[in-house]
Coordinates of C-alpha atoms and ligand atoms in Angstrom, one line a residue:
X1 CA 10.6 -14.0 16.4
X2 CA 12.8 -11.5 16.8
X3 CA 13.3 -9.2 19.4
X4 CA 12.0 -5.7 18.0
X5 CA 14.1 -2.2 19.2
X6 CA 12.2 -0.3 22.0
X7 CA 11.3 3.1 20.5
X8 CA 9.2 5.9 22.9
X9 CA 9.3 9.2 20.9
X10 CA 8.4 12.7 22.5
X11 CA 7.0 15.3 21.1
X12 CA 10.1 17.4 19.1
X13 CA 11.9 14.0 18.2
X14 CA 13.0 13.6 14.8
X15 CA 11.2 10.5 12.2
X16 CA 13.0 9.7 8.9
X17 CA 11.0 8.9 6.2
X18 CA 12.6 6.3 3.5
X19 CA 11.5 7.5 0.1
X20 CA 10.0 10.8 -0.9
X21 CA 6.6 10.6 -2.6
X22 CA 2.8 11.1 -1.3
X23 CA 2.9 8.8 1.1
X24 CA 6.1 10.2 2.5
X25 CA 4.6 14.2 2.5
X26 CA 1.5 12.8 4.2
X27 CA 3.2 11.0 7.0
X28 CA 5.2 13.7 7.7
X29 CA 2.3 16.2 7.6
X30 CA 0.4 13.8 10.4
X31 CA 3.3 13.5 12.7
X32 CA 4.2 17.8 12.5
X33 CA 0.3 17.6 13.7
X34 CA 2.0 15.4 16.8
X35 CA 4.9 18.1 17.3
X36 CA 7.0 15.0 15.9
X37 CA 9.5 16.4 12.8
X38 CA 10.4 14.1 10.0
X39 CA 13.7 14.0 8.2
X40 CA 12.9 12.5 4.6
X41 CA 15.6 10.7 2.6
X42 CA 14.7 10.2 -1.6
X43 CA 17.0 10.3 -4.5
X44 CA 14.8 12.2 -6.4
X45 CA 15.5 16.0 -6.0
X46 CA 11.5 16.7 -6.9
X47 CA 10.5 14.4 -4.1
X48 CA 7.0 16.3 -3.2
X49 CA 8.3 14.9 0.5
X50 CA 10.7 17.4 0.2
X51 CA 8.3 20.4 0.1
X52 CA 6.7 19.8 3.6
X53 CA 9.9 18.8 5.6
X54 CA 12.9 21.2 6.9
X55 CA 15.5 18.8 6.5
X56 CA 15.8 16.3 3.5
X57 CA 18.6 13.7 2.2
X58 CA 18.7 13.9 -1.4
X59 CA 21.2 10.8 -2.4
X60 CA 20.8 7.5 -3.8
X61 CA 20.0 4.2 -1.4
X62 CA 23.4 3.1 -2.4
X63 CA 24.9 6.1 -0.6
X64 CA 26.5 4.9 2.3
X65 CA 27.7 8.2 3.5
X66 CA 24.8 9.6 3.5
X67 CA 22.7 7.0 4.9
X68 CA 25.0 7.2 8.1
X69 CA 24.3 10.8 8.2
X70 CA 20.7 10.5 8.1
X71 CA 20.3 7.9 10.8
X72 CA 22.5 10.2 12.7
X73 CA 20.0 13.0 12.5
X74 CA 16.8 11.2 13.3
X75 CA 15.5 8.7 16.4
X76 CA 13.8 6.3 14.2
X77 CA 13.4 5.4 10.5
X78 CA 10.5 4.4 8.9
X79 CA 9.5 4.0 4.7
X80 CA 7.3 4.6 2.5
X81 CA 7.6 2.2 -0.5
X82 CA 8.0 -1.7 -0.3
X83 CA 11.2 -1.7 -2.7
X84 CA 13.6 -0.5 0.2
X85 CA 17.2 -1.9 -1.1
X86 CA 18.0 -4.9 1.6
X87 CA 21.5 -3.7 2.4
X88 CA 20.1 0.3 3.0
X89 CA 18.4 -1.2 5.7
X90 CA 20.6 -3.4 6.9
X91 CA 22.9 0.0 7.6
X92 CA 20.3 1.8 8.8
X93 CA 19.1 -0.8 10.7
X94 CA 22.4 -1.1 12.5
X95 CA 22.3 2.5 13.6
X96 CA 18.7 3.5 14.6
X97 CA 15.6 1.3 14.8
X98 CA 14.1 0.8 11.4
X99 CA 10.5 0.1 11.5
X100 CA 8.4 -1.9 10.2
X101 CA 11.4 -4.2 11.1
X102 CA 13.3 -4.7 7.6
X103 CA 12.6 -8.5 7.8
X104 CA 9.0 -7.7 6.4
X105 CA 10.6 -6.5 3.2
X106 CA 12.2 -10.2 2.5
X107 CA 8.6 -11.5 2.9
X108 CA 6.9 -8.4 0.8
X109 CA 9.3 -7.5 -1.8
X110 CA 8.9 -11.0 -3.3
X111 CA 5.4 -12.3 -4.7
X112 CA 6.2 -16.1 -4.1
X113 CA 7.9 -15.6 -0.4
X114 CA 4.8 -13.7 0.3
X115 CA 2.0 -15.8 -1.3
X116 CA 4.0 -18.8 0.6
X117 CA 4.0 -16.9 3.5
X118 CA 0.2 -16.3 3.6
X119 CA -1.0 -19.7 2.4
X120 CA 1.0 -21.1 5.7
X121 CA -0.7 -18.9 7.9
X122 CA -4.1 -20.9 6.2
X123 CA -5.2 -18.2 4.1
X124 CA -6.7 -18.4 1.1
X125 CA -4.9 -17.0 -2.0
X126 CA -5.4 -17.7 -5.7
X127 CA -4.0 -20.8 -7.2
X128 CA 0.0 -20.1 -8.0
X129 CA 3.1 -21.4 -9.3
X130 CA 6.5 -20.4 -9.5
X131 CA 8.0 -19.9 -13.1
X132 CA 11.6 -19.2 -14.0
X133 CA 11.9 -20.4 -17.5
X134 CA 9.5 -20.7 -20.9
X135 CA 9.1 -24.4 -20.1
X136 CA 8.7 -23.9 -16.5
X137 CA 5.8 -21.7 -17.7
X138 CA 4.6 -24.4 -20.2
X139 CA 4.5 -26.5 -16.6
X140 CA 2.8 -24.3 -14.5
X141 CA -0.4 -23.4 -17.3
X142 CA -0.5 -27.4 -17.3
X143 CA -1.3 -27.4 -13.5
X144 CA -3.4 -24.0 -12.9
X145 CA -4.3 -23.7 -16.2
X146 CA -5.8 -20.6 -18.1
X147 CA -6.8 -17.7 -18.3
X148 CA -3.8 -17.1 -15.5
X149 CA -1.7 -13.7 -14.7
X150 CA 2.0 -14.1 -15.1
X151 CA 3.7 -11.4 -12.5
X152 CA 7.3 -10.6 -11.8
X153 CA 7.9 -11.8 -8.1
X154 CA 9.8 -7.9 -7.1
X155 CA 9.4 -4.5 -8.2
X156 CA 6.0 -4.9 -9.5
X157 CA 3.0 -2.5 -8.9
X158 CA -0.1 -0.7 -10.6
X159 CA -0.1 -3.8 -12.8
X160 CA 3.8 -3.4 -14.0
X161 CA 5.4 -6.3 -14.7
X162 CA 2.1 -8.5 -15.6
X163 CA 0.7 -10.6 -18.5
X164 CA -3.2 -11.8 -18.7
X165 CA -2.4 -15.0 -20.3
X166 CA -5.6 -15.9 -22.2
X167 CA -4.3 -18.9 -24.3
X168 CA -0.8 -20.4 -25.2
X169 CA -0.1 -18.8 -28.0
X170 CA 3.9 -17.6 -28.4
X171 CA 4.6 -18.0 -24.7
X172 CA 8.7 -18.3 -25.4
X173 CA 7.7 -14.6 -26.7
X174 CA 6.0 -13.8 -23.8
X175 CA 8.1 -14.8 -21.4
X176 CA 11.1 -13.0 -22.8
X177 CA 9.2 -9.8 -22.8
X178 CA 8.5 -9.9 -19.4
X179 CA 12.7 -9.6 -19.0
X180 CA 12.6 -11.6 -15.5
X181 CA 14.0 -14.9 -14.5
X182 CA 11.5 -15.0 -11.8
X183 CA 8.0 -14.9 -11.9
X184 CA 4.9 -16.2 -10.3
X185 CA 2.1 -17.6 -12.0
X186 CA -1.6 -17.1 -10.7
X187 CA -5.0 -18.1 -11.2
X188 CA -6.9 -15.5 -12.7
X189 CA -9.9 -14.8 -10.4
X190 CA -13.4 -13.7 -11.7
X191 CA -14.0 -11.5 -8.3
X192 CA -16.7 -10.3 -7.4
X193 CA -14.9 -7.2 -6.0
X194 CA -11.8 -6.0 -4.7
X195 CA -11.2 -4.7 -1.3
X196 CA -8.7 -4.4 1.6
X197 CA -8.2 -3.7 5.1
X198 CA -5.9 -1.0 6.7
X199 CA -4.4 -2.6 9.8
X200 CA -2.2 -1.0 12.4
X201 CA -0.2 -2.6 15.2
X202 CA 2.0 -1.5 17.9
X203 CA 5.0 -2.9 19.3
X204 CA 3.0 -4.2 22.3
X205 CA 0.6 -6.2 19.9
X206 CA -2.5 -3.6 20.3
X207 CA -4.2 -3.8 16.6
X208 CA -6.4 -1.3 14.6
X209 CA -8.1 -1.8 11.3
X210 CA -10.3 0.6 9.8
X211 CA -13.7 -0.3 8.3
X212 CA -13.0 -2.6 5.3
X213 CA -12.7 -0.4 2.1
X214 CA -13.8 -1.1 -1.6
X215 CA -11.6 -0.6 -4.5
X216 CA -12.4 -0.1 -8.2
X217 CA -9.4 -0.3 -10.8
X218 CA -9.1 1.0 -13.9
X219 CA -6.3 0.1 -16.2
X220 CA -4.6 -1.6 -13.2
X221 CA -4.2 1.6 -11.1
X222 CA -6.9 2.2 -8.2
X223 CA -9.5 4.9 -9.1
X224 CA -11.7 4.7 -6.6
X225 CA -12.1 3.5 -3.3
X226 CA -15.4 3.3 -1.1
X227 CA -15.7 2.9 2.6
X228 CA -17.4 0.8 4.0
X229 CA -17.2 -1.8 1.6
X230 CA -21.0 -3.2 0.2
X231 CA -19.9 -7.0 2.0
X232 CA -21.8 -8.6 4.8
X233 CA -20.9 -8.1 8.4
X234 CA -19.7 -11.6 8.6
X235 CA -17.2 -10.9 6.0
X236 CA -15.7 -8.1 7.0
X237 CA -15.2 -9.0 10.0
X238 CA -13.4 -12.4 8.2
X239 CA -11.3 -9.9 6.3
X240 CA -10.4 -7.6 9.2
X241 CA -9.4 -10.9 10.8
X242 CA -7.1 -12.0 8.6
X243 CA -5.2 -8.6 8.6
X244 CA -4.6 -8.8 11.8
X245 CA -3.5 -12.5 11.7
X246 CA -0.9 -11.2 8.8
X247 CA 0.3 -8.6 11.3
X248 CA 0.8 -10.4 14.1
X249 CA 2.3 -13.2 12.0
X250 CA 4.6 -10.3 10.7
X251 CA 5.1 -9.3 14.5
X252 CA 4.4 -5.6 12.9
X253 CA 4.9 -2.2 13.7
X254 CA 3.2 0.1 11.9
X255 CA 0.4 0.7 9.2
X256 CA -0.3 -2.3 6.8
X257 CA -2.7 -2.7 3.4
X258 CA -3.6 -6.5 2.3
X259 CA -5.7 -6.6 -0.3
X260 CA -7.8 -8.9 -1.1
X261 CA -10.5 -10.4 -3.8
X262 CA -14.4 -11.7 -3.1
X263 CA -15.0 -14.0 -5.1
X264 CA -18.2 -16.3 -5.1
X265 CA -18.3 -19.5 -3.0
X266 CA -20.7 -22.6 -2.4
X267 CA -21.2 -21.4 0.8
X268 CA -21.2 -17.8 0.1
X269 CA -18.7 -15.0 -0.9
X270 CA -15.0 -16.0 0.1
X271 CA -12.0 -13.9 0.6
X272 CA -8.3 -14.6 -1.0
X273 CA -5.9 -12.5 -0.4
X274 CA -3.7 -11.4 -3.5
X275 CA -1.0 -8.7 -1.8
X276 CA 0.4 -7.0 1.0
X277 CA 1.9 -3.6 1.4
X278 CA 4.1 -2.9 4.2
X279 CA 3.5 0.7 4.3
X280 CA 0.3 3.3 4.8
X281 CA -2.0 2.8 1.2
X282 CA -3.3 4.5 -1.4
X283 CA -7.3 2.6 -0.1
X284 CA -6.4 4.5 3.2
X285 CA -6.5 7.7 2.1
X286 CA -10.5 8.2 2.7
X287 CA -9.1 8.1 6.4
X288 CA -7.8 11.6 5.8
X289 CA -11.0 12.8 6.0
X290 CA -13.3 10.6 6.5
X291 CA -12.6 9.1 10.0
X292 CA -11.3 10.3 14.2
X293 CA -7.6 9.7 12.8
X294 CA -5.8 9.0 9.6
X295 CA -3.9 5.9 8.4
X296 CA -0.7 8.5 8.4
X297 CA -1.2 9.2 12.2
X298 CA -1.8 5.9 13.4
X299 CA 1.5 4.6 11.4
X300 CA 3.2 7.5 13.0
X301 CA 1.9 6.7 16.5
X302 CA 2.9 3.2 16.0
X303 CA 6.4 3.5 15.2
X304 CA 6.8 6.5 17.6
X305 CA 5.6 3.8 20.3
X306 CA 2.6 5.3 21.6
X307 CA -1.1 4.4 21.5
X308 CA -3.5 3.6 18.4
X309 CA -5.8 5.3 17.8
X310 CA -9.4 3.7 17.9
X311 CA -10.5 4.6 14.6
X312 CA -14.0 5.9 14.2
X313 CA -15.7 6.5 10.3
X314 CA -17.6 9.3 10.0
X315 CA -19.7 8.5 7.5
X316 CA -19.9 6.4 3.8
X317 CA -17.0 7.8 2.0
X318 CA -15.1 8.1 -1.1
X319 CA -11.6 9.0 -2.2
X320 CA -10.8 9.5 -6.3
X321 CA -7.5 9.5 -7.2
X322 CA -6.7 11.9 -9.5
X323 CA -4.5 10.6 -11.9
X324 CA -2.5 12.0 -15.0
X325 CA -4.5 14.5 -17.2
X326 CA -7.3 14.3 -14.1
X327 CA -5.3 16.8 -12.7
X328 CA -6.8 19.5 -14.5
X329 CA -10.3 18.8 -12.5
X330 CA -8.9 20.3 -9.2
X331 CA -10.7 23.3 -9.8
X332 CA -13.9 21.8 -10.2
X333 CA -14.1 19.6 -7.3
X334 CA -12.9 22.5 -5.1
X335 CA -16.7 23.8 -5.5
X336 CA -18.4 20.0 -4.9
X337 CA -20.1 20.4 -1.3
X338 CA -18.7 18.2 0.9
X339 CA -15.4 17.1 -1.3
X340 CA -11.7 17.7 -0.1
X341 CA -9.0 18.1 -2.3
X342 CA -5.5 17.0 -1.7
X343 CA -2.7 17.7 -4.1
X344 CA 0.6 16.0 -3.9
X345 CA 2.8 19.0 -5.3
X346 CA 4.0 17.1 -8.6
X347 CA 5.4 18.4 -11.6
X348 CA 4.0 16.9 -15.1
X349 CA 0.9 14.8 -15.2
X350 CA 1.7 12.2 -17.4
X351 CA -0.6 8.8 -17.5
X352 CA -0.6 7.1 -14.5
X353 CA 1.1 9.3 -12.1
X354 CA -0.9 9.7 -9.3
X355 CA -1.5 13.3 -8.7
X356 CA -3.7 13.9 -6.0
X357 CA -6.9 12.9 -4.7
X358 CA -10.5 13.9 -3.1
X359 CA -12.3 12.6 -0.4
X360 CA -16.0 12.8 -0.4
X361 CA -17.5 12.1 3.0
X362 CA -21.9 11.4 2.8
X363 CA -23.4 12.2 5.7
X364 CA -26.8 10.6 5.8
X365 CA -29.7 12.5 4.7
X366 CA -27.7 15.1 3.1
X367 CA -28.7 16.1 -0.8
X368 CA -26.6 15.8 -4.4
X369 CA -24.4 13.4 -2.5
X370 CA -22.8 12.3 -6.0
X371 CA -22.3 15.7 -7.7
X372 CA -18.6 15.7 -9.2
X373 CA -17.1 16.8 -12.4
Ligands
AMP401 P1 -1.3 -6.4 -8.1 O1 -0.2 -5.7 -8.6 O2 -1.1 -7.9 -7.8 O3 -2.0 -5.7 -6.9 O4 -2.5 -6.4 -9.2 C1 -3.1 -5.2 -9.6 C2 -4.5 -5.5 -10.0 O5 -4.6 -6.4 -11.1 C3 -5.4 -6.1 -8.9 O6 -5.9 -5.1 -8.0 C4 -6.4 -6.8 -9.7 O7 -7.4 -5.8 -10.2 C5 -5.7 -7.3 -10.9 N1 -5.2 -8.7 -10.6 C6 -4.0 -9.0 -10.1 N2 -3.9 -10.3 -9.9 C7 -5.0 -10.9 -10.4 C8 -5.5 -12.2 -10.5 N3 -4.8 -13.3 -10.1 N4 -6.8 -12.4 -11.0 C9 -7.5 -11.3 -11.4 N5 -7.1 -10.0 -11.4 C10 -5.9 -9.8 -10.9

């Protein structure tokens, strides 16, 4: 394991943020709440990042220049999105301390090294095979069979980059639309549900996870998450536990998602966990509101290198994601009693962006807990 960079940030230090979008403006809204500033760095020159920091890098990852320059500026560097390019963090990494360390990207940017990685910590994931060619395809149905996913092993997310392979028909065609040369190819589980567990750890090893969340899909983007998840005690307290096996396998610093499928067992419900996200996640966000400290300001505390919070719920809670046209509901749910609104600052909805979202939080014996528009 490698020796990880000593960081101890005090209040007025500088963070920069790799990548520019909701995840980015909401980390650097919870660490101004610290008295920490954040430096954000995005190619994009409508980063909504941009709109709640004083100083931003607009440039591409490729920019070496301009990486130097921002590492220059800030004490330590931190992202918000999995797909960091290896050799940006290599130069960052050379100049400040980059955290979560950048060798957590190897294992997370690719499906197969992390599927690998997980089943050799003795976790359960579903069935998988790797698949490079149409034949090797052909192969890898014989073994695991069908109905199976086929997923690219990098860059995918929100369901891009994956086929719900059903029967064999015209897989040569298939695979060629799926323009890859590497792909994975997984069991297709009948869960029960979905859920996943928000885990933080510092560099001394002290870990956090918030109460296991439910997530509902729809069209392979998350629409809805519920906190706590409708699972036994026993099981969330299995699934908590193996987030913070993955982290301290990881030897992590900062906020981590894994999620992961129930599915039904002999011996009752069993957990297998289908992906981890190196970064705070969109299940997390009910921690805005509905719990003693955010996802965002326990990632910032971690890789500033002071103390977790111990996270406390509040009360059953819901975040919707408002996403594309659902925009144009913002004005409604401002008027739901008890519902929070938070809008990321985009420009055009179109389908599938990820606009904003509210938080509903339930305190018991309160009435109309499900009015929404
Ligand atoms: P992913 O990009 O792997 O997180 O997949 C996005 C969503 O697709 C998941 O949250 C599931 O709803 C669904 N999905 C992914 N892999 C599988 C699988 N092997 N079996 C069934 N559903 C899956």
């Amino acid at each position: 394991m490698t020796a990880l960079p000593h960081v101890k940030l005090k209040p007025g230090d500088t963070i920069g943020i790799l990548g520019g979008g909701q995840l980015g403006r909401m980390l650097a809204t919870a660490a101004s709440r610290l008295g920490l500033r954040c430096q954000v760095f995005s190619p994009d020159p409508d980063s909504p990042a941009f709109d709640v920091v004083l100083n931003a890098t607009c440039a591409e990852y490729a920019d070496v220049e301009a990486l130097e320059l921002f590492a220059n500026d800030v004490d330590v560097i931190t992202y918000e999105f999995e797909n960091v390019p290896a050799a940006a963090a290599m130069i960052l990494g050379a100049r400040r301390p980059v955290l979560p360390d950048r060798k957590v990207l190897e294992t997370t940017q690719d499906r197969l090294a992390e599927k690998d990685f997980v089943k050799a910590l003795g976790i359960g994931t579903a069935d998988y095979a790797d698949v490079s060619s149409a034949a090797s395809l052909r192969a890898a149905i014989a073994r695991i069979g069908l109905p199976a996913v086929l997923k690219t092993r990098r860059f995918g997310y929100d369901g891009k980059g994956q086929v719900l392979l059903r029967d064999e028909a015209d897989l040569d065609h298939i695979w060629e639309e799926l323009e890859t040369r590497s792909a994975i190819l997984e069991t297709f589980v009948a869960f029960e549900r979905e859920i996943s567990v928000i885990v933080a750890r510092s560099a001394d090893g002290q870990v956090e996870c918030f109460d296991v969340t439910e997530n509902e899909h729809r069209d392979h983007i998350l629409k809805i998450s519920r906190a706590p998840a409708e699972i036994s005690d026993a099981l969330a307290e299995q699934a908590r536990g193996i987030a913070e096996k993955i982290a301290n396998a990881l030897n992590y610093v900062g906020v981590l998602a894994v999620e992961m499928f129930v599915v039904p067992g002999e011996r009752g419900p069993q957990l297998l966990v289908n992906e981890i996200a190196p970064r705070v996640h969109n299940s997390g966000h009910w921690t805005l509101d509905g719990a003693s400290i955010s996802q965002f300001e326990q990632h910032i505390r971690a890789i500033a290198g002071w103390q977790l919070g111990k996270p406390i719920r509040h009360a059953p809670v819901t975040m919707t994601n408002l996403i594309g046209d659902d925009i144009h509901t913002y004005e409604e749910w401002l008027t739901v009693p008890g519902a929070t609104v938070h809008l990321y600052g985009k420009g055009a909805p179109r389908p599938g962006r990820k606009m904003g979202h509210v938080t509903q939080v339930f305190p018991p014996n309160r009435p109309d807990p499900e009015q929404k528009p």
